CSV table of C-alpha atoms in Angstrom, one decimal:
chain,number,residue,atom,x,y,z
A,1,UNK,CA,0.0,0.0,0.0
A,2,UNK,CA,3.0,2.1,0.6
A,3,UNK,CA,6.0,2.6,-1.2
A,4,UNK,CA,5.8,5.4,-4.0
A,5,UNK,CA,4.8,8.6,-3.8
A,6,UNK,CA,4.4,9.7,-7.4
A,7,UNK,CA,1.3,11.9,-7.2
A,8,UNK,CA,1.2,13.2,-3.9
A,9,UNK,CA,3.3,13.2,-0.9
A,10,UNK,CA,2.1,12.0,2.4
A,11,UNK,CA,-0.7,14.4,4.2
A,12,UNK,CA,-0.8,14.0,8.0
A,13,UNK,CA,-2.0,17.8,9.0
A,14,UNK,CA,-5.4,16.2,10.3
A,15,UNK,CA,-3.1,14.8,13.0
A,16,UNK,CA,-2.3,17.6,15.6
A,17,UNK,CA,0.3,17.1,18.6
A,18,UNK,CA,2.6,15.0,19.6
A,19,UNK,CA,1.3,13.4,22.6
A,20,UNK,CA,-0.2,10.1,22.6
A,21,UNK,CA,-2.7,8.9,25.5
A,22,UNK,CA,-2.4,4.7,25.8
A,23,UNK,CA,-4.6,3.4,28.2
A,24,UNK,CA,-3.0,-0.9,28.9
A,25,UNK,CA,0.2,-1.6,30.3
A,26,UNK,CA,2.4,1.2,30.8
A,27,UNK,CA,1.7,4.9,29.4
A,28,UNK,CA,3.1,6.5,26.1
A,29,UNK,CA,3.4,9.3,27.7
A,30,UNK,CA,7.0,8.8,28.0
A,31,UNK,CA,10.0,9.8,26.2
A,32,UNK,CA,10.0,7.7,23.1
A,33,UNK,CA,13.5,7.3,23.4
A,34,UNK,CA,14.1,6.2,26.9
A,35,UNK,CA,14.0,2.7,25.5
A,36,UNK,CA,15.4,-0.3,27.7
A,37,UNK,CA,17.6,-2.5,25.0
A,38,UNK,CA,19.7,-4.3,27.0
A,39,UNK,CA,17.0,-7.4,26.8
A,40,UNK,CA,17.6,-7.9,23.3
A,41,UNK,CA,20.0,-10.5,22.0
A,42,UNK,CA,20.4,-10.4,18.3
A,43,UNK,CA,23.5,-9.8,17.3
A,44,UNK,CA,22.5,-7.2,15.0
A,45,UNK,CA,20.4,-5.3,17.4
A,46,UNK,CA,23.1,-4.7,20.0
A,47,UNK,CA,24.0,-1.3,18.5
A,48,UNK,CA,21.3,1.6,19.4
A,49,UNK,CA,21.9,5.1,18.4
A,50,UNK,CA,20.5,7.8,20.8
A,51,UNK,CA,22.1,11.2,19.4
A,52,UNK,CA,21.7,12.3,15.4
A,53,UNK,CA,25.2,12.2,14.1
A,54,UNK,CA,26.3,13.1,10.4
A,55,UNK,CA,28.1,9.4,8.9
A,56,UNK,CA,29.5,11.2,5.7
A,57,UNK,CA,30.7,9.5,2.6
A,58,UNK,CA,29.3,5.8,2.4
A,59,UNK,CA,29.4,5.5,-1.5
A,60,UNK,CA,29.0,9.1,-2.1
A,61,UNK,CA,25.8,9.4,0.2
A,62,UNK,CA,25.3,11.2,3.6
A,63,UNK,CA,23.9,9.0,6.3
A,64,UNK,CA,21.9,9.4,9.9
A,65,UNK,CA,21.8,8.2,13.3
A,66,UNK,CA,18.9,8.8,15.4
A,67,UNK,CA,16.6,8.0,18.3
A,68,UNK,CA,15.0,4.3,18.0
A,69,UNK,CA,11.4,4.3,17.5
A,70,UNK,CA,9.4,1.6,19.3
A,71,UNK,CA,6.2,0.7,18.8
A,72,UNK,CA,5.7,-2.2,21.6
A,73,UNK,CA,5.4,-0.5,25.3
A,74,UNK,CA,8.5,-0.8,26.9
A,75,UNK,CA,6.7,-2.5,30.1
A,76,UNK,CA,5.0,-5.3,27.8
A,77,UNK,CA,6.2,-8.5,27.9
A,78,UNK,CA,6.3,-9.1,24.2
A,79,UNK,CA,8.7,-5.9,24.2
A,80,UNK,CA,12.1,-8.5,25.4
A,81,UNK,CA,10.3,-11.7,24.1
A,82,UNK,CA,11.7,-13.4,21.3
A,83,UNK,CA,9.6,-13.2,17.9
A,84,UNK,CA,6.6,-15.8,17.8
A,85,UNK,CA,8.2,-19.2,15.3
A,86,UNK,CA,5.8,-19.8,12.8
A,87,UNK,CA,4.7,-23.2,13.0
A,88,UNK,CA,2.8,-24.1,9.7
A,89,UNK,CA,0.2,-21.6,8.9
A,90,UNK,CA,-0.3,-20.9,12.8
A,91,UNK,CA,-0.2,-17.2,11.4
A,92,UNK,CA,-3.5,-17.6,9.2
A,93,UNK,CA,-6.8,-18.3,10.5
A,94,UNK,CA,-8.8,-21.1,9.0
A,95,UNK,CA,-12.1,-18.9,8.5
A,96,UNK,CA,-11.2,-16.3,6.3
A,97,UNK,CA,-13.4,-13.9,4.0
A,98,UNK,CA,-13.2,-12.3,1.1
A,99,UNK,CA,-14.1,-9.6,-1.3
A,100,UNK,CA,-13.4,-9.3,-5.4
A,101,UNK,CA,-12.6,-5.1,-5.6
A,102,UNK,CA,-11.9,-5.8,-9.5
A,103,UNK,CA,-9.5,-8.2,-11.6
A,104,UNK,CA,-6.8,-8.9,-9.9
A,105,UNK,CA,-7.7,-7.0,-6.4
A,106,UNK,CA,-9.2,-8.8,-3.7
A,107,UNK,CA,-9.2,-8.1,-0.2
A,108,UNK,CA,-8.8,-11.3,2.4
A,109,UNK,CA,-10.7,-10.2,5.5
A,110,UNK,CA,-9.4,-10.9,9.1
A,111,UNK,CA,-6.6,-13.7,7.2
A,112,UNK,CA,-3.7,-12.8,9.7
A,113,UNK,CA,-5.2,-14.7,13.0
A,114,UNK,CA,-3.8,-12.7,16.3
A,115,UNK,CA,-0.7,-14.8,17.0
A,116,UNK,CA,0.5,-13.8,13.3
A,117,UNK,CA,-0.2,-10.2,14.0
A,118,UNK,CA,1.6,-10.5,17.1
A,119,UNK,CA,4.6,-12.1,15.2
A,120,UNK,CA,4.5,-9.3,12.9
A,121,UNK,CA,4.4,-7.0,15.2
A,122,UNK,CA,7.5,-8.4,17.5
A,123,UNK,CA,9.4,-8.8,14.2
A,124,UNK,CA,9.1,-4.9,13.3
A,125,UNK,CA,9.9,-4.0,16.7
A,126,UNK,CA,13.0,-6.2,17.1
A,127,UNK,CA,14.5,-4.6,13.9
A,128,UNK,CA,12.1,-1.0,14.1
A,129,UNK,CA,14.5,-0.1,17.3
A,130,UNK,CA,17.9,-1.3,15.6
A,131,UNK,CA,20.3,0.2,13.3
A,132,UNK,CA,18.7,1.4,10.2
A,133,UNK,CA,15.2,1.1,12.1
A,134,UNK,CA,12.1,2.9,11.5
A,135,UNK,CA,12.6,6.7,11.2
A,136,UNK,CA,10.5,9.8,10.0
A,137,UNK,CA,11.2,10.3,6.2
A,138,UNK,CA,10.9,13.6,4.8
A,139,UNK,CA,9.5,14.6,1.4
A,140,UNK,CA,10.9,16.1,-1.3
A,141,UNK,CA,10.8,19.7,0.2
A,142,UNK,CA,12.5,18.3,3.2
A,143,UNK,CA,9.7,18.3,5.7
A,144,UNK,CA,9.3,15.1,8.1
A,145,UNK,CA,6.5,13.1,7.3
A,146,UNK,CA,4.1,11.9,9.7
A,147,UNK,CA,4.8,8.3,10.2
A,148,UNK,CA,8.2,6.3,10.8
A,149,UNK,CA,9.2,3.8,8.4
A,150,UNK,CA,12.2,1.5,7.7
A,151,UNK,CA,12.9,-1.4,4.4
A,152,UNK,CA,13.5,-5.2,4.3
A,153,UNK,CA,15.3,-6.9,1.2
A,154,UNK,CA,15.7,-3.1,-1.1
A,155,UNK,CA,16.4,0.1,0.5
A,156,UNK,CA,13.2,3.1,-0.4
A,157,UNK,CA,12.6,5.7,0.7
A,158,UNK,CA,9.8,8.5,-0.8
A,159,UNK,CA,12.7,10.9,-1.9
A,160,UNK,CA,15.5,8.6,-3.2
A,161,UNK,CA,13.0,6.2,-4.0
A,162,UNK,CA,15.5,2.4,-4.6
A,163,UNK,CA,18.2,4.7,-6.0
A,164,UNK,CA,20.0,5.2,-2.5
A,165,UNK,CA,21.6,1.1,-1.6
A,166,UNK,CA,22.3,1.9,2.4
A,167,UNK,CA,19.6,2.9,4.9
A,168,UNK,CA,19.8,6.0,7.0
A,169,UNK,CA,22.1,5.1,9.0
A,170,UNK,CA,24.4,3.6,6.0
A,171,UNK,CA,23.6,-0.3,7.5
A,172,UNK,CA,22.1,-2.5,4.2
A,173,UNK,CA,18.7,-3.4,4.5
A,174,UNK,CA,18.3,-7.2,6.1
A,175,UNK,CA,16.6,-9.9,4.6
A,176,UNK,CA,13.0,-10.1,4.4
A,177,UNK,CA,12.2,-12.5,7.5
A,178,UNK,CA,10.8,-15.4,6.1
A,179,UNK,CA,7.6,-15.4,8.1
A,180,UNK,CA,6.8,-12.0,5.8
A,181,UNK,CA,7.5,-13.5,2.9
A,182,UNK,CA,5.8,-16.9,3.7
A,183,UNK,CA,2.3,-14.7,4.4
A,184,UNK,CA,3.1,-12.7,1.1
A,185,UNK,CA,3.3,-15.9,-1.1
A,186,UNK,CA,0.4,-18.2,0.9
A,187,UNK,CA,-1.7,-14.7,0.6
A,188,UNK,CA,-1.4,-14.6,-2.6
A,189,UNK,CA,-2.2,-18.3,-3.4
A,190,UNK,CA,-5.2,-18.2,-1.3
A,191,UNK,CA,-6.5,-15.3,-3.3
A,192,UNK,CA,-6.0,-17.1,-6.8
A,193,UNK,CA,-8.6,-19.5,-5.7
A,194,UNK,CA,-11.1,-17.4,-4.7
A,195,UNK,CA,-11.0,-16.0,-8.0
A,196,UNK,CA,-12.6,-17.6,-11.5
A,197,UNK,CA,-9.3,-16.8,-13.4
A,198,UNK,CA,-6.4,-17.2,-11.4
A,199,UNK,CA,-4.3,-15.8,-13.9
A,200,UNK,CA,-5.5,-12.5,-13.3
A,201,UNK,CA,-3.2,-12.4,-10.5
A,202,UNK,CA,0.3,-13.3,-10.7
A,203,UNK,CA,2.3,-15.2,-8.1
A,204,UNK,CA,5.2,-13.7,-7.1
A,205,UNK,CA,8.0,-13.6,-4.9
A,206,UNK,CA,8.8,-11.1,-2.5
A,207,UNK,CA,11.9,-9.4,-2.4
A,208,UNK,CA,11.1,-5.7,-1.0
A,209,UNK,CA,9.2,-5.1,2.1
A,210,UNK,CA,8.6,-1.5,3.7
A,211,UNK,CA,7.0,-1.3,6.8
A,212,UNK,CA,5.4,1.9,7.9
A,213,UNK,CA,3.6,3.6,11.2
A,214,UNK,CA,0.9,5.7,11.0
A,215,UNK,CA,-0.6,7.7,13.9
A,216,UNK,CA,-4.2,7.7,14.4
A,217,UNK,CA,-5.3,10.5,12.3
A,218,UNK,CA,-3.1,10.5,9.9
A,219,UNK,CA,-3.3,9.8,6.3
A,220,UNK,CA,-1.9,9.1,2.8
A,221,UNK,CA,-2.2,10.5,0.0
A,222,UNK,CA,-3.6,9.0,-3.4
A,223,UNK,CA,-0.9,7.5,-5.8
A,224,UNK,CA,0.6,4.2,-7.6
A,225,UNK,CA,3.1,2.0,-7.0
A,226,UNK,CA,5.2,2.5,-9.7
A,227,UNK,CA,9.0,2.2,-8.7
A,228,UNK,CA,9.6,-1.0,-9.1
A,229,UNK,CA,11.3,-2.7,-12.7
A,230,UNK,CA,9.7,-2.1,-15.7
A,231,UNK,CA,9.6,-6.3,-15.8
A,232,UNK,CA,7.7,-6.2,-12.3
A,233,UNK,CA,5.1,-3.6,-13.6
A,234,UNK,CA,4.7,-5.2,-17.1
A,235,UNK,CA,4.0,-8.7,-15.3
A,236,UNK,CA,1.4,-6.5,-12.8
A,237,UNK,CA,3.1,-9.0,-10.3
A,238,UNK,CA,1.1,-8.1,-7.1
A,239,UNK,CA,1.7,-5.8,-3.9
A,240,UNK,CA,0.9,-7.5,-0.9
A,241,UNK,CA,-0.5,-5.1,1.8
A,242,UNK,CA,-1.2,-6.4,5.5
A,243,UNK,CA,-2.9,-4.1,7.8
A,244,UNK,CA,-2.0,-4.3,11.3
A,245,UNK,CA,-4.0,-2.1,14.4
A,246,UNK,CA,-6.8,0.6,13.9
A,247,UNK,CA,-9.1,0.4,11.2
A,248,UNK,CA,-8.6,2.5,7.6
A,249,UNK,CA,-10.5,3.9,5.0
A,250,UNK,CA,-8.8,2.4,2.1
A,251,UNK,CA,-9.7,4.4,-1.4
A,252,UNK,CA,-8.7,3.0,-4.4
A,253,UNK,CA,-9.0,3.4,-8.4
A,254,UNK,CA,-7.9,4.1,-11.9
A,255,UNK,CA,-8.3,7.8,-11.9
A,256,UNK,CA,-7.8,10.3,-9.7
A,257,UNK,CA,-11.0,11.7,-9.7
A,258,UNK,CA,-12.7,11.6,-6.1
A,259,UNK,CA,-16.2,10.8,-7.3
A,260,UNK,CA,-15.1,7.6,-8.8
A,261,UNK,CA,-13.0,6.3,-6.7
A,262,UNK,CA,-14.1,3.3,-4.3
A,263,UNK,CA,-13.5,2.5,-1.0
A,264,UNK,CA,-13.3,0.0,2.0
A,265,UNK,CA,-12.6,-0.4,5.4
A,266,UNK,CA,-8.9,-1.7,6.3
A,267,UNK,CA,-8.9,-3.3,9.7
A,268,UNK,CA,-6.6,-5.7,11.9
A,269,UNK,CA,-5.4,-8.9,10.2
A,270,UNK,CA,-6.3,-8.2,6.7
A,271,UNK,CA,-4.4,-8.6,3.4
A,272,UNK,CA,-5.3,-6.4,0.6
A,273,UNK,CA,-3.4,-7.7,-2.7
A,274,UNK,CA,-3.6,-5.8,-5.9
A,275,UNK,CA,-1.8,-7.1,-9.1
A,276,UNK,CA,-2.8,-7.9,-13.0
A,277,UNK,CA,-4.7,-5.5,-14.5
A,278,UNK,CA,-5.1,-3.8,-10.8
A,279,UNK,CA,-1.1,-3.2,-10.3
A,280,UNK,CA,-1.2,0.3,-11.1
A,281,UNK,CA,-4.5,1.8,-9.4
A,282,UNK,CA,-4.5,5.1,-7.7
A,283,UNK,CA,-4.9,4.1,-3.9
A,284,UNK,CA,-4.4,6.0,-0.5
A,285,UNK,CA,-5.8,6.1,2.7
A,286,UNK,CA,-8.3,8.6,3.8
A,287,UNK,CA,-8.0,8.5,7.3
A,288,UNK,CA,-6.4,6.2,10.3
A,289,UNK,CA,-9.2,5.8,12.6
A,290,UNK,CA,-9.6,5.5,16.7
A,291,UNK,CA,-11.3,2.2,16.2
A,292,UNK,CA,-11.0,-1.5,15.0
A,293,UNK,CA,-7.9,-2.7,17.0
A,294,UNK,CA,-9.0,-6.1,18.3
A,295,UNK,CA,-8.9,-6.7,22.5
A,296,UNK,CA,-7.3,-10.1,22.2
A,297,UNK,CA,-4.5,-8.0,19.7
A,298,UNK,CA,-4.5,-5.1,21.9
A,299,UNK,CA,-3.9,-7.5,25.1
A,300,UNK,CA,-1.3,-9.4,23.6
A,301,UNK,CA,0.8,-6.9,21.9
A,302,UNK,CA,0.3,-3.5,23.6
A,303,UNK,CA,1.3,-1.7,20.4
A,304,UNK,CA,1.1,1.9,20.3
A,305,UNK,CA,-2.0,3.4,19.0
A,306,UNK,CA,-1.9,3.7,15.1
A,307,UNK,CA,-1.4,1.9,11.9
A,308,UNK,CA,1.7,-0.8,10.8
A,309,UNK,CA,1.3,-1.8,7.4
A,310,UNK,CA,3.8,-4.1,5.9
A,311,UNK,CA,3.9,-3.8,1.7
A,312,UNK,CA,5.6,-6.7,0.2
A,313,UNK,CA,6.6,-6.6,-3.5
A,314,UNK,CA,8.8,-7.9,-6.2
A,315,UNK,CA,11.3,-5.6,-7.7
């Protein structure tokens, strides 16, 4: 759902302040970066920065450190617990639903049962709070954007787009985990047969994933994906979207135009895949609600209040 801004950059001025009431274990009310790492063990999580520091001349390109951003509470348990192992498809529920939006789009309701969304979430924290984790981008005017992001597999970002190979902080992106790419792939599958021509939608393997945040309120603004290889795009091999936390209003299209787009509500657990004739539509997402986080998620995980969503593509 994320990962080119060719039309319009991100809009998040319906989102005002900086404060963030979190009512479970803990408060956000703290300082985001007074985070307590020493828990972690991953070798490649043992570095944190805590003070923006210029790394100049990694193959030509200027490079940042800066505070981690964390999106599990600090006091949760999941925030020093190792990532859930997928066991089988332990991640996907067995009752799913879905809904056709047009050839080659179709929208998997509730598919990502809580455990997986828990997984997800552990795995974007683990890595989110690391070098190269999730940061604010800025846009092409060099204003931060509303929402932190970070890459698996390529390096993008919405002003450099995959021409810049390090992340911020000059580290290369990691692998996709394979849990991500195992839920891109079975998604994907699952969707074929729910469809009359399977062809319509491509498989395809995942080698890019961007993960963003997104406070409540916030939104993004209507464009294509359209970065990827000219191969990719003349394929229409699919973007895999999985929406984790409160609920979105998803609009979608192939024009512009506001009275003819469509839309649909995003919430907790679902996968939205758009490939085939679909690859290019104009999308964005009107708003990030209060609403639509599930109690057994929002028990489990005690992630703060707002939006991951985890695009997976092919390049």
């Amino acid at each position: 759902m994320r990962g080119n801004i060719e039309v319009d950059e991100i809009a998040m001025d319906e989102f005002e302040g900086d404060e963030i009431e979190y009512g479970g274990c803990g408060s956000w009310e703290e300082k985001e970066g007074d985070v307590d790492t020493s828990s972690f063990s991953l070798g490649t999580l043992k570095h944190y920065f805590t003070t923006p520091i210029n790394v100049i001349g990694i193959r030509g390109w200027s490079y940042y450190k800066e505070d981690p951003f964390d999106i599990i509470h600090p006091s949760h348990p999941l925030h020093s617990a190792p990532i859930p192992v997928l066991d089988d498809s332990s991640w996907i529920n067995e009752k799913i639903s879905c809904q056709i939006l047009g050839s080659g789009m179709i929208l998997l309701k509730n598919y990502i049962s809580i455990l997986g969304q828990t997984g997800i979430v552990s795995t974007c924290q683990k890595w989110g709070v690391g070098p190269g984790g999730l940061y604010e981008p800025t846009n092409r005017y060099g204003h931060k954007l509303r929402l932190h992001m970070t890459s698996f597999g390529r390096n993008w970002d919405p002003v450099t787009r995959y021409t810049k190979p390090l992340r911020r902080d000059g580290s290369e992106p990691p692998a996709i985990p394979y849990e991500l790419v195992y839920l891109a792939e079975t998604a994907i599958k699952d969707a074929r047969a729910h469809l009359d021509a399977p062809d319509e939608l491509p498989l395809m393997c995942p080698d890019i994933c961007i993960v963003n945040f997104y406070p409540i309120g916030g939104r993004l603004g209507l464009h294509q994906d359209r970065d990827e290889s000219s191969d990719s795009l003349g394929k229409g091999l699919p973007v895999v979207s999985i929406s984790i936390g409160k609920a979105s209003e998803f609009w979608y299209g192939h024009t512009r135009e506001d009275d003819k787009l469509s839309r649909v509500l995003l919430q907790s657990g679902d996968v939205l895949i758009f490939g085939g004739k679909s690859r290019l539509i104009f999308h964005g997402v009107k708003k990030i609600t209060m609403y639509g986080t599930p109690m057994s998620f929002a028990e489990a995980c005690s992630m703060r209040p707002g939006l991951l969503n985890v695009t997976l593509k092919q390049f």
